[in-house]
mmCIF file of C-alpha atoms in Angstrom:
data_model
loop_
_atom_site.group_PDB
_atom_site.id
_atom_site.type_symbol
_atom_site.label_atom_id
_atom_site.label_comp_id
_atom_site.label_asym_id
_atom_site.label_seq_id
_atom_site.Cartn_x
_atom_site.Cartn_y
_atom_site.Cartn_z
ATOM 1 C CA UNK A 687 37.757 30.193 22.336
ATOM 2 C CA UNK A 688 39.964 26.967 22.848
ATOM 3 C CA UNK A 689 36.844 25.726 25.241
ATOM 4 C CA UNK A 690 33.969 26.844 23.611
ATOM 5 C CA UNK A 691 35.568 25.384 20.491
ATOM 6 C CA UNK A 692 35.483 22.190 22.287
ATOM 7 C CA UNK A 693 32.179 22.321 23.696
ATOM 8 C CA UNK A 694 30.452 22.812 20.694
ATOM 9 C CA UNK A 695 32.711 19.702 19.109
ATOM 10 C CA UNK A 696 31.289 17.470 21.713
ATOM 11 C CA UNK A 697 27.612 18.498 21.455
ATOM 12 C CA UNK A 698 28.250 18.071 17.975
ATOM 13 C CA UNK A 699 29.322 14.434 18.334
ATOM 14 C CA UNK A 700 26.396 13.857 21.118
ATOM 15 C CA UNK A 701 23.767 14.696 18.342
ATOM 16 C CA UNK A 702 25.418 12.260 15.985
ATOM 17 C CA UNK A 703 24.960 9.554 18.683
ATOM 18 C CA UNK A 704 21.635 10.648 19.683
ATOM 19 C CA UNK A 705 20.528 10.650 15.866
ATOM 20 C CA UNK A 706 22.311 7.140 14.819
ATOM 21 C CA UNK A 707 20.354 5.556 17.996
ATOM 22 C CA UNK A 708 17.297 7.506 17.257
ATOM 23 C CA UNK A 709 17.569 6.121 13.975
ATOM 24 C CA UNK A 710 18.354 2.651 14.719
ATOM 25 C CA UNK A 711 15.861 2.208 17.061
ATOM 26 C CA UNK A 712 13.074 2.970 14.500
ATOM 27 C CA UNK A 713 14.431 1.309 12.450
ATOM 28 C CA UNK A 714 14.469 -1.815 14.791
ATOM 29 C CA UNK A 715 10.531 -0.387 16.023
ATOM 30 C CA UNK A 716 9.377 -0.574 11.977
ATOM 31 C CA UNK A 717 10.959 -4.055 11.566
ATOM 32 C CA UNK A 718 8.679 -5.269 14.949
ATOM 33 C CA UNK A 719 5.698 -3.919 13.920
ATOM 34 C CA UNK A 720 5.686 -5.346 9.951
ATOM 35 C CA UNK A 721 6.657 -8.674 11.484
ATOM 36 C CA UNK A 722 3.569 -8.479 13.351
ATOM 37 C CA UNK A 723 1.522 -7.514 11.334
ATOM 38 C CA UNK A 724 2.418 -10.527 8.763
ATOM 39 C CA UNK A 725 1.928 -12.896 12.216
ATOM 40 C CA UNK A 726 -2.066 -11.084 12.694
ATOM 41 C CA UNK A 727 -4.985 -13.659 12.155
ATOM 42 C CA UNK A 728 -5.984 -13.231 8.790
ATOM 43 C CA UNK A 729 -2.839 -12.588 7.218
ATOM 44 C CA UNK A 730 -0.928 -14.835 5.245
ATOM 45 C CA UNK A 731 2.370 -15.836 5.846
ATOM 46 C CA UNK A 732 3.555 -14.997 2.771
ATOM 47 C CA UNK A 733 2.221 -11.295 3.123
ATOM 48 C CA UNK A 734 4.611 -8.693 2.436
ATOM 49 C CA UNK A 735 4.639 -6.134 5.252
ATOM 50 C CA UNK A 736 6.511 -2.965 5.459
ATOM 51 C CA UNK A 737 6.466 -0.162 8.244
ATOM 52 C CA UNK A 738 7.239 3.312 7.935
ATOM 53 C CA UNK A 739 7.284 5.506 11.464
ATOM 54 C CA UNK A 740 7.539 9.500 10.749
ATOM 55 C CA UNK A 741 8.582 12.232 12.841
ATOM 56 C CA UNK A 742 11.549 13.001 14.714
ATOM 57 C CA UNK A 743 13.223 12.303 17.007
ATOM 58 C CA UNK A 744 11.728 9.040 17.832
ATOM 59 C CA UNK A 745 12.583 8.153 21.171
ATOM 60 C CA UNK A 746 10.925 11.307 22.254
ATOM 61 C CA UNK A 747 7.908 10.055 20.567
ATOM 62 C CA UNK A 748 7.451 6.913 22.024
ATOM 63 C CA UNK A 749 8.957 8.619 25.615
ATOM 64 C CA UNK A 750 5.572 10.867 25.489
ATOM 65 C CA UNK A 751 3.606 7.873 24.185
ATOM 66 C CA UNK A 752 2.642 9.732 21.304
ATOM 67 C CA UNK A 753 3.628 8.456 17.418
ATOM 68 C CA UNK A 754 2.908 11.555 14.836
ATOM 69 C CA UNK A 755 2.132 9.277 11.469
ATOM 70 C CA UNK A 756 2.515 5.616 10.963
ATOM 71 C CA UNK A 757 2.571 4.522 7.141
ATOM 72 C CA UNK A 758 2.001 0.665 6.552
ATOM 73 C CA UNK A 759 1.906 -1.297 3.402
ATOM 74 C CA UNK A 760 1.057 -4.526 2.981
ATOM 75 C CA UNK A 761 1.454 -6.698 -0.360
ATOM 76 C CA UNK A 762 0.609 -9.894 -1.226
ATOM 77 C CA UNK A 763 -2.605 -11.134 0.465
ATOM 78 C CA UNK A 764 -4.041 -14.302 0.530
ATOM 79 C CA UNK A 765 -7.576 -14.704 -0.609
ATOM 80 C CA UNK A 766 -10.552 -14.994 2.527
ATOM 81 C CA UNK A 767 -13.169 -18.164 2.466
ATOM 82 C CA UNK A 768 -16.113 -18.421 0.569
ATOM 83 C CA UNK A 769 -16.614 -15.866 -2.636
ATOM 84 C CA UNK A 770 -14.515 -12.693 -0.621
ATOM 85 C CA UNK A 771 -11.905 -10.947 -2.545
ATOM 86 C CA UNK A 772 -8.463 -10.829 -2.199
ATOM 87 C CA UNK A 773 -6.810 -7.807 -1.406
ATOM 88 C CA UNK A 774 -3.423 -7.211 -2.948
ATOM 89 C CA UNK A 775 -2.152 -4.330 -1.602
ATOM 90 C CA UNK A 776 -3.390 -2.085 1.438
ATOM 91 C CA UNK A 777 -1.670 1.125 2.114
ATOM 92 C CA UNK A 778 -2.460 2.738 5.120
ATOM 93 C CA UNK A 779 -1.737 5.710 7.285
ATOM 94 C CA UNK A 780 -2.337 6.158 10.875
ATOM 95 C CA UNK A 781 -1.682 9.691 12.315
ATOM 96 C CA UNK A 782 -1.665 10.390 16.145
ATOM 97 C CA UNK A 783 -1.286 7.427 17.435
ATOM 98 C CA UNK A 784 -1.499 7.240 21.094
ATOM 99 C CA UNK A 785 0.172 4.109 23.105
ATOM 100 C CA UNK A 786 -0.659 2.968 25.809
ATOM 101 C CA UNK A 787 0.612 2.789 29.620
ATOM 102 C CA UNK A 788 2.251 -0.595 29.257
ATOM 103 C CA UNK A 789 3.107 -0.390 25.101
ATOM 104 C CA UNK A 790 1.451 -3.342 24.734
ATOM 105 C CA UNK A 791 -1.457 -1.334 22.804
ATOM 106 C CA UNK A 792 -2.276 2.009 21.245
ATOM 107 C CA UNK A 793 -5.695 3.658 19.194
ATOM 108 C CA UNK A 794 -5.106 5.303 15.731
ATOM 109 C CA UNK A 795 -7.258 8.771 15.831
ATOM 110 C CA UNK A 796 -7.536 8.519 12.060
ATOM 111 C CA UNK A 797 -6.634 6.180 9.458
ATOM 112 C CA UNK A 798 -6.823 6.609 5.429
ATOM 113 C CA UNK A 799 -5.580 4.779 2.695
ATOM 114 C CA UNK A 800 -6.358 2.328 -0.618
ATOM 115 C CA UNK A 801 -6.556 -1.054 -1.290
ATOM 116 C CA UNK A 802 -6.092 -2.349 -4.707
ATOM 117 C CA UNK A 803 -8.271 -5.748 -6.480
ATOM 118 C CA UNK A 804 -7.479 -6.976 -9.462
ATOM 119 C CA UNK A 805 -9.669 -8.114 -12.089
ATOM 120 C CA UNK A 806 -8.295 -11.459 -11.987
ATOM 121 C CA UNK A 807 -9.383 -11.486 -8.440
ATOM 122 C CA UNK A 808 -12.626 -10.353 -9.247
ATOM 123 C CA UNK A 809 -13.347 -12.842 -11.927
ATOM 124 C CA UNK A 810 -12.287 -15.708 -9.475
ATOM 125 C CA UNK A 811 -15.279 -14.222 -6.725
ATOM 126 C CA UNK A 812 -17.587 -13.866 -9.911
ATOM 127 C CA UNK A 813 -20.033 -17.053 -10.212
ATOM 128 C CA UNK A 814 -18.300 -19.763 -12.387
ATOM 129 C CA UNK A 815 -17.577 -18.732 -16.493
ATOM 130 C CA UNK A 816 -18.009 -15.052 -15.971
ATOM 131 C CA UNK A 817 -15.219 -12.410 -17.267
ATOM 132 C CA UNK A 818 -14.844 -9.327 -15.392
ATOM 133 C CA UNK A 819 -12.338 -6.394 -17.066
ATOM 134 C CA UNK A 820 -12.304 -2.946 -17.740
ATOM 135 C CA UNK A 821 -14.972 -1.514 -19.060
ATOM 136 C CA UNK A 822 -13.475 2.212 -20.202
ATOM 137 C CA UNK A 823 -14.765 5.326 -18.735
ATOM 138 C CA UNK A 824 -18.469 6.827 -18.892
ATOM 139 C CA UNK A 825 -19.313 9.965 -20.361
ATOM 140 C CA UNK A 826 -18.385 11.614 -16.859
ATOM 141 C CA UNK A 827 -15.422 10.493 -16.832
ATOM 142 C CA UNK A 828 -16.038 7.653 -14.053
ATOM 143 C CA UNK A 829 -14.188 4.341 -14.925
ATOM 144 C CA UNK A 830 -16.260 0.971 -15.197
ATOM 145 C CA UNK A 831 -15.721 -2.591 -15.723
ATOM 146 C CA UNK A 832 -16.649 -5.167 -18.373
ATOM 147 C CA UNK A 833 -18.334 -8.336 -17.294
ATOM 148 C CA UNK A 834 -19.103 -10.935 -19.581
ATOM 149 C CA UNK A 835 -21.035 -14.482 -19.348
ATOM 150 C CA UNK A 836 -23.275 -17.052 -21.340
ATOM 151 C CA UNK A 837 -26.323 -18.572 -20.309
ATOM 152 C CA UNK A 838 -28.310 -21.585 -22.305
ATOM 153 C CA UNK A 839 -32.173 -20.711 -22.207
ATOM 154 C CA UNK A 840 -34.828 -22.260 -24.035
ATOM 155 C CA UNK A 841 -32.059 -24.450 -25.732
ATOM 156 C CA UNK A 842 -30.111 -21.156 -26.888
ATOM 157 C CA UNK A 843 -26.590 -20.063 -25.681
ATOM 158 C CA UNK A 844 -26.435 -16.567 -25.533
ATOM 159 C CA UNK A 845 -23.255 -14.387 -25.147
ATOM 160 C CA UNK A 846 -23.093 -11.213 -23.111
ATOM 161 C CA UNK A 847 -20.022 -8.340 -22.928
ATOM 162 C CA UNK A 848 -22.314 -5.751 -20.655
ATOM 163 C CA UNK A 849 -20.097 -2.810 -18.714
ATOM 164 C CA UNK A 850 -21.195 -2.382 -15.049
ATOM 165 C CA UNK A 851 -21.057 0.613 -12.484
ATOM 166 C CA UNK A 852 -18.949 -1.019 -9.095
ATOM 167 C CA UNK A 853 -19.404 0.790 -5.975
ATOM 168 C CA UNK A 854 -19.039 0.047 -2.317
ATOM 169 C CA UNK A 855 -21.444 -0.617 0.345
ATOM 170 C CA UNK A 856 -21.875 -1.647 4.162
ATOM 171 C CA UNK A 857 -17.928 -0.389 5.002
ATOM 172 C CA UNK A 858 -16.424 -3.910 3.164
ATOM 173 C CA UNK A 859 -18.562 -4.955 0.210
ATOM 174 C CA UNK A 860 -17.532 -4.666 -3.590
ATOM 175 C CA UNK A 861 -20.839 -4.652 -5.510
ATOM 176 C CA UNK A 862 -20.958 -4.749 -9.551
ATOM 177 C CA UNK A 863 -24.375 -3.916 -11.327
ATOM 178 C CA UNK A 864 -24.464 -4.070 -15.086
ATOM 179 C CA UNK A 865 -25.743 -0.620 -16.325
ATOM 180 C CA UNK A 866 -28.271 -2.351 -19.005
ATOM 181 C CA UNK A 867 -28.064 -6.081 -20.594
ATOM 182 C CA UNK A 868 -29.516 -6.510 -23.701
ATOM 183 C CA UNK A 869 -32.598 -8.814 -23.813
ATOM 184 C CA UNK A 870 -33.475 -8.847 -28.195
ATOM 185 C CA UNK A 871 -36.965 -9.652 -26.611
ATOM 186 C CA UNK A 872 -36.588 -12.780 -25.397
ATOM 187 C CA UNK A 873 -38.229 -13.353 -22.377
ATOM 188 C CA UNK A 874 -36.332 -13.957 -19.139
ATOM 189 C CA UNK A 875 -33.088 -13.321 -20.970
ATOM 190 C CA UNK A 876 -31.923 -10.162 -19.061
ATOM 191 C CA UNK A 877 -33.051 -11.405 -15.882
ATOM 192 C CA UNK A 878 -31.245 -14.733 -15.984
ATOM 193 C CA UNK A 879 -28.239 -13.007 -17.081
ATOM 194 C CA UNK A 880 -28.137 -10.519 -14.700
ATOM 195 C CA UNK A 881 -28.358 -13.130 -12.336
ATOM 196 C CA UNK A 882 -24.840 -14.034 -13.212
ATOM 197 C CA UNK A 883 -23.137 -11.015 -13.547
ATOM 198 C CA UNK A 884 -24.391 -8.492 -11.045
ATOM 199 C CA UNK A 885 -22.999 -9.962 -7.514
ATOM 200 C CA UNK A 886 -21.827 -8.350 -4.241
ATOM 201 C CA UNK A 887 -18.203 -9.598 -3.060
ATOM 202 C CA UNK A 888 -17.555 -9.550 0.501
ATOM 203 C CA UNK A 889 -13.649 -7.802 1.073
ATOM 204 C CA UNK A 890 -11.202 -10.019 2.701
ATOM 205 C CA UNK A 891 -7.866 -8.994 4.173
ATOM 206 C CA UNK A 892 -8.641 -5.571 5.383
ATOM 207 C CA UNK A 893 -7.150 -4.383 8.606
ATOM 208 C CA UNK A 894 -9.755 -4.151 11.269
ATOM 209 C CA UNK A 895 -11.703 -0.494 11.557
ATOM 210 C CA UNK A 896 -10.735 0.439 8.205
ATOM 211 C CA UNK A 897 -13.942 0.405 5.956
ATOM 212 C CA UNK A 898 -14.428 1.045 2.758
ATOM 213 C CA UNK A 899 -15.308 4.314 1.673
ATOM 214 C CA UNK A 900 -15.306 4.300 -2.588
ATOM 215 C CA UNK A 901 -13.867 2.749 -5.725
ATOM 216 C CA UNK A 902 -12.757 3.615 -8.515
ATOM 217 C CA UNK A 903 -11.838 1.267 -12.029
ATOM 218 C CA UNK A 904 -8.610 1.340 -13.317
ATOM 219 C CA UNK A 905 -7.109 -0.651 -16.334
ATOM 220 C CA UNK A 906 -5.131 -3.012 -13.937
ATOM 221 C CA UNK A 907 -8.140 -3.701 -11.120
ATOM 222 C CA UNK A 908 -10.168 -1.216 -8.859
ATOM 223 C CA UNK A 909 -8.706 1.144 -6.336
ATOM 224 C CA UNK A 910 -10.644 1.812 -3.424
ATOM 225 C CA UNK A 911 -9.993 4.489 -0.535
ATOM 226 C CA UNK A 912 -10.565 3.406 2.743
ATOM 227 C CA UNK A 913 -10.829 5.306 6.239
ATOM 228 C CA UNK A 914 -11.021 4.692 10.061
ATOM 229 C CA UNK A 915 -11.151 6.269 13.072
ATOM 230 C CA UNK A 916 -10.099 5.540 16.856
ATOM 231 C CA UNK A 917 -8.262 2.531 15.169
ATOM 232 C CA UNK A 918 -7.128 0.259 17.836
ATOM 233 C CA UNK A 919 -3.995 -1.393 17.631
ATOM 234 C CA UNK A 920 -3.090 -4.523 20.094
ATOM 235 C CA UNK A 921 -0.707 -7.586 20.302
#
């Protein structure tokens, strides 16, 4: 009994090593990858990366090559040239990720997550002295945004608060379309007006094969879900 007693004590103390250097070394794994991640072209410096490897035990992961779920988050995003939006936040999960021969790469087989745009960020793409904020929800439900924007024709200044239906297109593109804009007969009013506040944002700061796949308006900015597949992953 004497023996068995102390066989079991050291297997007991071998699976405390095994799980404090199991541990450590994702740990030290998660802290690689986010620092990569903030170092990737198109991502600011001042990004906020995190890294968040699942499953267990690790070192039997990466020893078959084979990571069960990845979970990234990245905060803090810098806006893209031209009109594209800035991304705030991305949240993303990658699940089966294989890795390659020499570690040096590896291919997502699916990816899903959000990405989150405030309206602040959406009235800096907007064209110059247009407002965009939310708009409530529709009869169904379905949330919207506000825009609003003035326009001098035929000597006039005329003020428009319109709400718009936002949707995604083309795997990266934000588009805003005012559900109706009030012309009180004048003509040329709606269409120089919609001019203004119906536009089509380009997304900046979204990880490479994740595309867009809807949106949704919140109080605080739009959510929208994205999705990938066969996501590769290199230095």
């Amino acid at each position: 009994m004497r023996v068995l007693r102390r066989g079991l004590l050291v297997l007991l103390v071998l699976a405390v090593l095994f799980v404090g250097a199991d541990r450590l070394a994702v740990k030290l794994a998660e802290d690689e990858a986010a620092e990569r991640i903030k170092g990737a072209d198109g991502v600011s410096s001042s990004t906020d990366a995190s890294v968040d490897i699942k499953g267990f035990p690790f070192l039997t992961q990466i020893a078959g090559r084979e990571l069960e779920q990845i979970d990234a988050e990245l905060n803090g995003m810098k806006a893209g040239p031209g009109d594209a939006l800035t991304v705030s936040r991305v949240d993303a999960r990658l699940k089966n990720v294989r890795i390659g021969s020499d570690y040096s790469s590896a291919v997502a087989e699916t990816a899903s997550g959000s990405a989150f745009v405030s309206y602040k960020e959406l009235t800096k793409a907007a064209h110059e002295g247009v407002r965009v904020s939310y708009g409530g929800k529709d009869e169904n439900g379905k949330g919207r945004v506000k825009v609003s924007a003035g326009i001098t024709l035929l000597g006039q200044t005329f003020e428009r608060s319109v709400t718009s239906t936002v949707s995604v297109s083309k795997g990266d593109i934000v588009e805003l379309h005012a559900d109706e804009v009030p012309g009180d007969g004048i003509p040329g009013l709606e269409g120089a007006i919609r001019q203004r506040i119906d536009f089509a944002r380009k997304i900046a700061g979204l990880p490479p094969g994740l595309e867009l796949e809807r949106v949704e308006a919140t109080k605080k900015g739009i959510e929208l879900s994205v999705r990938g597949s066969d996501l590769e992953l290199s230095e």
